[in-house]
Amino acid sequence: MNALHFTGNQSFSLEPAVAVAPQPGEVQLQVAYCGVCGTDVHIYHGAMPHRLSLPQVIGHEVSAEITALGEGVTGWQVGDRVTVRPLQPGTEDPSDNGQHHIGKNLKFIGIDTPGGMQTHWNVPAHTLHRLPDNLPLTLGAMIEPLAVACHDVRLGQVQAEEHVVVIGGGPIGILIALVARQKGAHVLISEVNAARLEMAESLGLAVVNPSTTDLLAEVERFTKGAMADVVFEVSGVAAGVAAMTQLPRARGRMVMVAIHADPKPLDLFRVFWRELQLIGVRVYEPQDFEEAIALAESGTLPLEKLITQIAPLADAQSIFTAIDNNPAGMKYLLQCS
Amino acid sequence: MNALHFTGNQSFSLEPAVAVAPQPGEVQLQVAYCGVCGTDVHIYHGAMPHRLSLPQVIGHEVSAEITALGEGVTGWQVGDRVTVRPLQPGTEDPSDNGQHHIGKNLKFIGIDTPGGMQTHWNVPAHTLHRLPDNLPLTLGAMIEPLAVACHDVRLGQVQAEEHVVVIGGGPIGILIALVARQKGAHVLISEVNAARLEMAESLGLAVVNPSTTDLLAEVERFTKGAMADVVFEVSGVAAGVAAMTQLPRARGRMVMVAIHADPKPLDLFRVFWRELQLIGVRVYEPQDFEEAIALAESGTLPLEKLITQIAPLADAQSIFTAIDNNPAGMKYLLQCS
């Protein structure tokens, strides 16, 4: 068995590893696949160094089988197929308002603690969600990002027949668009990259390139003048934030999915003038994982088409390089066992 | 009878006027009092010139008695005491989403059309709300700004026992604080002006001066670490916007009351990180007027204390000068008949 050590400076080292017996309350997993998240790519490029202890195994989008149960773990058996909701709540802070998934002392498993890019991985049993027998483990590794999309669409309160604009057509933007469409919404993706536009179109999604088409006019056309009920900002760039406030109708919702490291100018007059709402969303809650699993099991989302490449853990270094050079890439999976 | 003509360039001219018979669907009012709104002061200083037709009568915070009914007006009688909800919806736009009070083609009476700083004023009957017999007409002229506060607190979903921070202690900020307190919330006002702080304190409101006290630490203390459930941004300045995102607890709400003419930097990371909500609010709906009237009638709000001065219409020029020079001033009423 092996573990992929991130050693800093865009470098990984595959090291032999020994399976460790799970602590009380933990399970030992044999990881089948671990997806590469945008966050993993940011870490690879040097982000969040204070949260890591190098060398460290990263990764948090996994499918796995349980190989051992720690003391006191009930409800699970060796051989169960699972995915992991990689959140470890810490001591509750009064300002958490009961929102454990975004608590002040939350640890994100795979960043603040070791992750899933290894053959065997021990995690707390409370993080597990069961995968249906008929769900391929490749798709099991996509439950975590799909749960992000389910959370975002849920908090955005997307309803059937509503008009939804997704600004940014990367993996999360595409998943949000697919989940919103599944709810019966009419979805338009705004994206500047030709390869990503092509990917979105191949999934039957309406697209617009705001660098060549007037986005406002296109949204007017798409909605027959009604404008957007919900806008998801997933681009992470100032142009996306600027566009976001111009697209909703009165009392429309804007969902802040992207991570904007620095404050960005926001048209607060527009927020006031049309009584818009901006809704911050982060990670997921247990029900979002359950919804994601049910959606994946239903087979109604074209999740297979989002898998760009599956590669052995030993090829991780070249996979991270490939991701940097391929804007058309969606989801890369590392085969961990 | 007289009409106060705003002639531009911070100048008013009191002119004799003749009462005009109301058009079909209108009523003729004899205005008792007309309050001076911050918006009137902005107009006096040259704001929104494209919306005015000079010379123009402005003003929209009135108490009045009906003196004549236009053709087709039912449900009202000469002598009825009323206030006016100064909104004239225009043709509905598909993007209005049924929100008539902020419709794209809405006209604001007293800006886009003649206002209430005159002895007789004709308005559409649909704008009227009845004033209780026992409510002094001085307080009747405060229903409109109080309805703003009721709208803002309602859309902010303020609940009993919640912690509320109001950034900006001008007339609207104070009214929001009073309405939120009436709902059972614990309210803290952040204000930099000493005279306004004193006014807020005299109303029994908790205050903090963020220029001399660490606002974040004070909100932590005030809430025992729970942080704010709701923050109202009423200051209209960048420092208020910057503070706004730092004060809520997880899933806390921020209500955008102030008019920010230019985009301002917003900490979108914080919105994401704590799943905050920003809620735009503008003017009011009929139910907010009804709530404001009921609140005023109940006598539970210290509205009289907010009246800084009552002056005849003939003194309007000096009143506008006084407002500019008196940050302690809250509500100035012009006696129109």
mmCIF file with all atom_site columns, N, CA, C and O in Angstrom, chain A residues 153-177:
data_model
loop_
_atom_site.group_PDB
_atom_site.id
_atom_site.type_symbol
_atom_site.label_atom_id
_atom_site.label_alt_id
_atom_site.label_comp_id
_atom_site.label_asym_id
_atom_site.label_entity_id
_atom_site.label_seq_id
_atom_site.pdbx_PDB_ins_code
_atom_site.Cartn_x
_atom_site.Cartn_y
_atom_site.Cartn_z
_atom_site.occupancy
_atom_site.B_iso_or_equiv
_atom_site.pdbx_formal_charge
_atom_site.auth_seq_id
_atom_site.auth_comp_id
_atom_site.auth_asym_id
_atom_site.auth_atom_id
_atom_site.pdbx_PDB_model_num
ATOM 1   N N  . VAL A 1 153 ? -27.473 24.671 -4.304  1.00 0.00 ? 153 VAL A N  1
ATOM 2   C CA . VAL A 1 153 ? -28.795 24.785 -4.936  1.00 0.00 ? 153 VAL A CA 1
ATOM 3   C C  . VAL A 1 153 ? -29.887 24.821 -3.862  1.00 0.00 ? 153 VAL A C  1
ATOM 4   O O  . VAL A 1 153 ? -30.860 25.563 -3.980  1.00 0.00 ? 153 VAL A O  1
ATOM 5   N N  . ARG A 1 154 ? -29.693 24.041 -2.814  1.00 0.00 ? 154 ARG A N  1
ATOM 6   C CA . ARG A 1 154 ? -30.682 24.031 -1.717  1.00 0.00 ? 154 ARG A CA 1
ATOM 7   C C  . ARG A 1 154 ? -30.733 25.388 -1.024  1.00 0.00 ? 154 ARG A C  1
ATOM 8   O O  . ARG A 1 154 ? -31.815 25.957 -0.833  1.00 0.00 ? 154 ARG A O  1
ATOM 9   N N  . LEU A 1 155 ? -29.563 25.937 -0.668  1.00 0.00 ? 155 LEU A N  1
ATOM 10  C CA . LEU A 1 155 ? -29.561 27.228 0.017   1.00 0.00 ? 155 LEU A CA 1
ATOM 11  C C  . LEU A 1 155 ? -29.978 28.365 -0.933  1.00 0.00 ? 155 LEU A C  1
ATOM 12  O O  . LEU A 1 155 ? -30.479 29.394 -0.480  1.00 0.00 ? 155 LEU A O  1
ATOM 13  N N  . GLY A 1 156 ? -29.790 28.157 -2.228  1.00 0.00 ? 156 GLY A N  1
ATOM 14  C CA . GLY A 1 156 ? -30.273 29.128 -3.203  1.00 0.00 ? 156 GLY A CA 1
ATOM 15  C C  . GLY A 1 156 ? -31.764 29.007 -3.453  1.00 0.00 ? 156 GLY A C  1
ATOM 16  O O  . GLY A 1 156 ? -32.346 29.817 -4.170  1.00 0.00 ? 156 GLY A O  1
ATOM 17  N N  . GLN A 1 157 ? -32.390 27.990 -2.853  1.00 0.00 ? 157 GLN A N  1
ATOM 18  C CA . GLN A 1 157 ? -33.837 27.773 -2.925  1.00 0.00 ? 157 GLN A CA 1
ATOM 19  C C  . GLN A 1 157 ? -34.356 27.709 -4.357  1.00 0.00 ? 157 GLN A C  1
ATOM 20  O O  . GLN A 1 157 ? -35.398 28.276 -4.682  1.00 0.00 ? 157 GLN A O  1
ATOM 21  N N  . VAL A 1 158 ? -33.605 27.039 -5.209  1.00 0.00 ? 158 VAL A N  1
ATOM 22  C CA . VAL A 1 158 ? -33.986 26.929 -6.622  1.00 0.00 ? 158 VAL A CA 1
ATOM 23  C C  . VAL A 1 158 ? -35.271 26.111 -6.748  1.00 0.00 ? 158 VAL A C  1
ATOM 24  O O  . VAL A 1 158 ? -35.377 25.020 -6.183  1.00 0.00 ? 158 VAL A O  1
ATOM 25  N N  . GLN A 1 159 ? -36.225 26.658 -7.485  1.00 0.00 ? 159 GLN A N  1
ATOM 26  C CA . GLN A 1 159 ? -37.512 26.000 -7.697  1.00 0.00 ? 159 GLN A CA 1
ATOM 27  C C  . GLN A 1 159 ? -37.688 25.642 -9.173  1.00 0.00 ? 159 GLN A C  1
ATOM 28  O O  . GLN A 1 159 ? -37.041 26.240 -10.035 1.00 0.00 ? 159 GLN A O  1
ATOM 29  N N  . ALA A 1 160 ? -38.572 24.696 -9.416  1.00 0.00 ? 160 ALA A N  1
ATOM 30  C CA . ALA A 1 160 ? -38.893 24.328 -10.794 1.00 0.00 ? 160 ALA A CA 1
ATOM 31  C C  . ALA A 1 160 ? -39.359 25.552 -11.567 1.00 0.00 ? 160 ALA A C  1
ATOM 32  O O  . ALA A 1 160 ? -40.049 26.418 -11.023 1.00 0.00 ? 160 ALA A O  1
ATOM 33  N N  . GLU A 1 161 ? -38.953 25.617 -12.826 1.00 0.00 ? 161 GLU A N  1
ATOM 34  C CA . GLU A 1 161 ? -39.317 26.687 -13.767 1.00 0.00 ? 161 GLU A CA 1
ATOM 35  C C  . GLU A 1 161 ? -38.600 28.018 -13.502 1.00 0.00 ? 161 GLU A C  1
ATOM 36  O O  . GLU A 1 161 ? -38.803 28.979 -14.240 1.00 0.00 ? 161 GLU A O  1
ATOM 37  N N  . GLU A 1 162 ? -37.808 28.078 -12.466 1.00 0.00 ? 162 GLU A N  1
ATOM 38  C CA . GLU A 1 162 ? -37.055 29.317 -12.255 1.00 0.00 ? 162 GLU A CA 1
ATOM 39  C C  . GLU A 1 162 ? -35.918 29.415 -13.276 1.00 0.00 ? 162 GLU A C  1
ATOM 40  O O  . GLU A 1 162 ? -35.442 28.424 -13.815 1.00 0.00 ? 162 GLU A O  1
ATOM 41  N N  . HIS A 1 163 ? -35.491 30.662 -13.499 1.00 0.00 ? 163 HIS A N  1
ATOM 42  C CA . HIS A 1 163 ? -34.340 30.905 -14.367 1.00 0.00 ? 163 HIS A CA 1
ATOM 43  C C  . HIS A 1 163 ? -33.088 31.065 -13.516 1.00 0.00 ? 163 HIS A C  1
ATOM 44  O O  . HIS A 1 163 ? -33.056 31.889 -12.607 1.00 0.00 ? 163 HIS A O  1
ATOM 45  N N  . VAL A 1 164 ? -32.101 30.270 -13.855 1.00 0.00 ? 164 VAL A N  1
ATOM 46  C CA . VAL A 1 164 ? -30.864 30.231 -13.077 1.00 0.00 ? 164 VAL A CA 1
ATOM 47  C C  . VAL A 1 164 ? -29.693 30.566 -13.998 1.00 0.00 ? 164 VAL A C  1
ATOM 48  O O  . VAL A 1 164 ? -29.600 30.021 -15.096 1.00 0.00 ? 164 VAL A O  1
ATOM 49  N N  . VAL A 1 165 ? -28.824 31.461 -13.555 1.00 0.00 ? 165 VAL A N  1
ATOM 50  C CA . VAL A 1 165 ? -27.588 31.738 -14.283 1.00 0.00 ? 165 VAL A CA 1
ATOM 51  C C  . VAL A 1 165 ? -26.422 31.307 -13.401 1.00 0.00 ? 165 VAL A C  1
ATOM 52  O O  . VAL A 1 165 ? -26.355 31.688 -12.230 1.00 0.00 ? 165 VAL A O  1
ATOM 53  N N  . VAL A 1 166 ? -25.532 30.510 -13.976 1.00 0.00 ? 166 VAL A N  1
ATOM 54  C CA . VAL A 1 166 ? -24.331 30.076 -13.264 1.00 0.00 ? 166 VAL A CA 1
ATOM 55  C C  . VAL A 1 166 ? -23.143 30.790 -13.900 1.00 0.00 ? 166 VAL A C  1
ATOM 56  O O  . VAL A 1 166 ? -22.864 30.590 -15.087 1.00 0.00 ? 166 VAL A O  1
ATOM 57  N N  . ILE A 1 167 ? -22.463 31.630 -13.125 1.00 0.00 ? 167 ILE A N  1
ATOM 58  C CA . ILE A 1 167 ? -21.298 32.360 -13.627 1.00 0.00 ? 167 ILE A CA 1
ATOM 59  C C  . ILE A 1 167 ? -20.059 31.536 -13.304 1.00 0.00 ? 167 ILE A C  1
ATOM 60  O O  . ILE A 1 167 ? -19.664 31.432 -12.143 1.00 0.00 ? 167 ILE A O  1
ATOM 61  N N  . GLY A 1 168 ? -19.488 30.916 -14.312 1.00 0.00 ? 168 GLY A N  1
ATOM 62  C CA . GLY A 1 168 ? -18.319 30.064 -14.115 1.00 0.00 ? 168 GLY A CA 1
ATOM 63  C C  . GLY A 1 168 ? -18.651 28.612 -14.389 1.00 0.00 ? 168 GLY A C  1
ATOM 64  O O  . GLY A 1 168 ? -19.456 28.009 -13.674 1.00 0.00 ? 168 GLY A O  1
ATOM 65  N N  . GLY A 1 169 ? -18.027 28.041 -15.430 1.00 0.00 ? 169 GLY A N  1
ATOM 66  C CA . GLY A 1 169 ? -18.364 26.686 -15.871 1.00 0.00 ? 169 GLY A CA 1
ATOM 67  C C  . GLY A 1 169 ? -17.281 25.669 -15.573 1.00 0.00 ? 169 GLY A C  1
ATOM 68  O O  . GLY A 1 169 ? -17.025 24.770 -16.382 1.00 0.00 ? 169 GLY A O  1
ATOM 69  N N  . GLY A 1 170 ? -16.633 25.770 -14.419 1.00 0.00 ? 170 GLY A N  1
ATOM 70  C CA . GLY A 1 170 ? -15.714 24.728 -13.964 1.00 0.00 ? 170 GLY A CA 1
ATOM 71  C C  . GLY A 1 170 ? -16.513 23.566 -13.387 1.00 0.00 ? 170 GLY A C  1
ATOM 72  O O  . GLY A 1 170 ? -17.735 23.517 -13.523 1.00 0.00 ? 170 GLY A O  1
ATOM 73  N N  . PRO A 1 171 ? -15.825 22.614 -12.752 1.00 0.00 ? 171 PRO A N  1
ATOM 74  C CA . PRO A 1 171 ? -16.532 21.423 -12.245 1.00 0.00 ? 171 PRO A CA 1
ATOM 75  C C  . PRO A 1 171 ? -17.689 21.769 -11.305 1.00 0.00 ? 171 PRO A C  1
ATOM 76  O O  . PRO A 1 171 ? -18.780 21.201 -11.454 1.00 0.00 ? 171 PRO A O  1
ATOM 77  N N  . ILE A 1 172 ? -17.491 22.674 -10.359 1.00 0.00 ? 172 ILE A N  1
ATOM 78  C CA . ILE A 1 172 ? -18.577 22.987 -9.420  1.00 0.00 ? 172 ILE A CA 1
ATOM 79  C C  . ILE A 1 172 ? -19.697 23.742 -10.126 1.00 0.00 ? 172 ILE A C  1
ATOM 80  O O  . ILE A 1 172 ? -20.882 23.475 -9.903  1.00 0.00 ? 172 ILE A O  1
ATOM 81  N N  . GLY A 1 173 ? -19.350 24.668 -10.997 1.00 0.00 ? 173 GLY A N  1
ATOM 82  C CA . GLY A 1 173 ? -20.378 25.389 -11.750 1.00 0.00 ? 173 GLY A CA 1
ATOM 83  C C  . GLY A 1 173 ? -21.233 24.449 -12.578 1.00 0.00 ? 173 GLY A C  1
ATOM 84  O O  . GLY A 1 173 ? -22.470 24.554 -12.601 1.00 0.00 ? 173 GLY A O  1
ATOM 85  N N  . ILE A 1 174 ? -20.583 23.502 -13.237 1.00 0.00 ? 174 ILE A N  1
ATOM 86  C CA . ILE A 1 174 ? -21.313 22.520 -14.053 1.00 0.00 ? 174 ILE A CA 1
ATOM 87  C C  . ILE A 1 174 ? -22.227 21.661 -13.170 1.00 0.00 ? 174 ILE A C  1
ATOM 88  O O  . ILE A 1 174 ? -23.390 21.405 -13.502 1.00 0.00 ? 174 ILE A O  1
ATOM 89  N N  . LEU A 1 175 ? -21.705 21.220 -12.030 1.00 0.00 ? 175 LEU A N  1
ATOM 90  C CA . LEU A 1 175 ? -22.523 20.386 -11.139 1.00 0.00 ? 175 LEU A CA 1
ATOM 91  C C  . LEU A 1 175 ? -23.724 21.171 -10.602 1.00 0.00 ? 175 LEU A C  1
ATOM 92  O O  . LEU A 1 175 ? -24.831 20.638 -10.509 1.00 0.00 ? 175 LEU A O  1
ATOM 93  N N  . ILE A 1 176 ? -23.512 22.438 -10.254 1.00 0.00 ? 176 ILE A N  1
ATOM 94  C CA . ILE A 1 176 ? -24.629 23.281 -9.804  1.00 0.00 ? 176 ILE A CA 1
ATOM 95  C C  . ILE A 1 176 ? -25.673 23.380 -10.916 1.00 0.00 ? 176 ILE A C  1
ATOM 96  O O  . ILE A 1 176 ? -26.882 23.253 -10.673 1.00 0.00 ? 176 ILE A O  1
ATOM 97  N N  . ALA A 1 177 ? -25.196 23.593 -12.148 1.00 0.00 ? 177 ALA A N  1
ATOM 98  C CA . ALA A 1 177 ? -26.117 23.704 -13.286 1.00 0.00 ? 177 ALA A CA 1
ATOM 99  C C  . ALA A 1 177 ? -26.916 22.413 -13.456 1.00 0.00 ? 177 ALA A C  1
ATOM 100 O O  . ALA A 1 177 ? -28.135 22.444 -13.684 1.00 0.00 ? 177 ALA A O  1
#
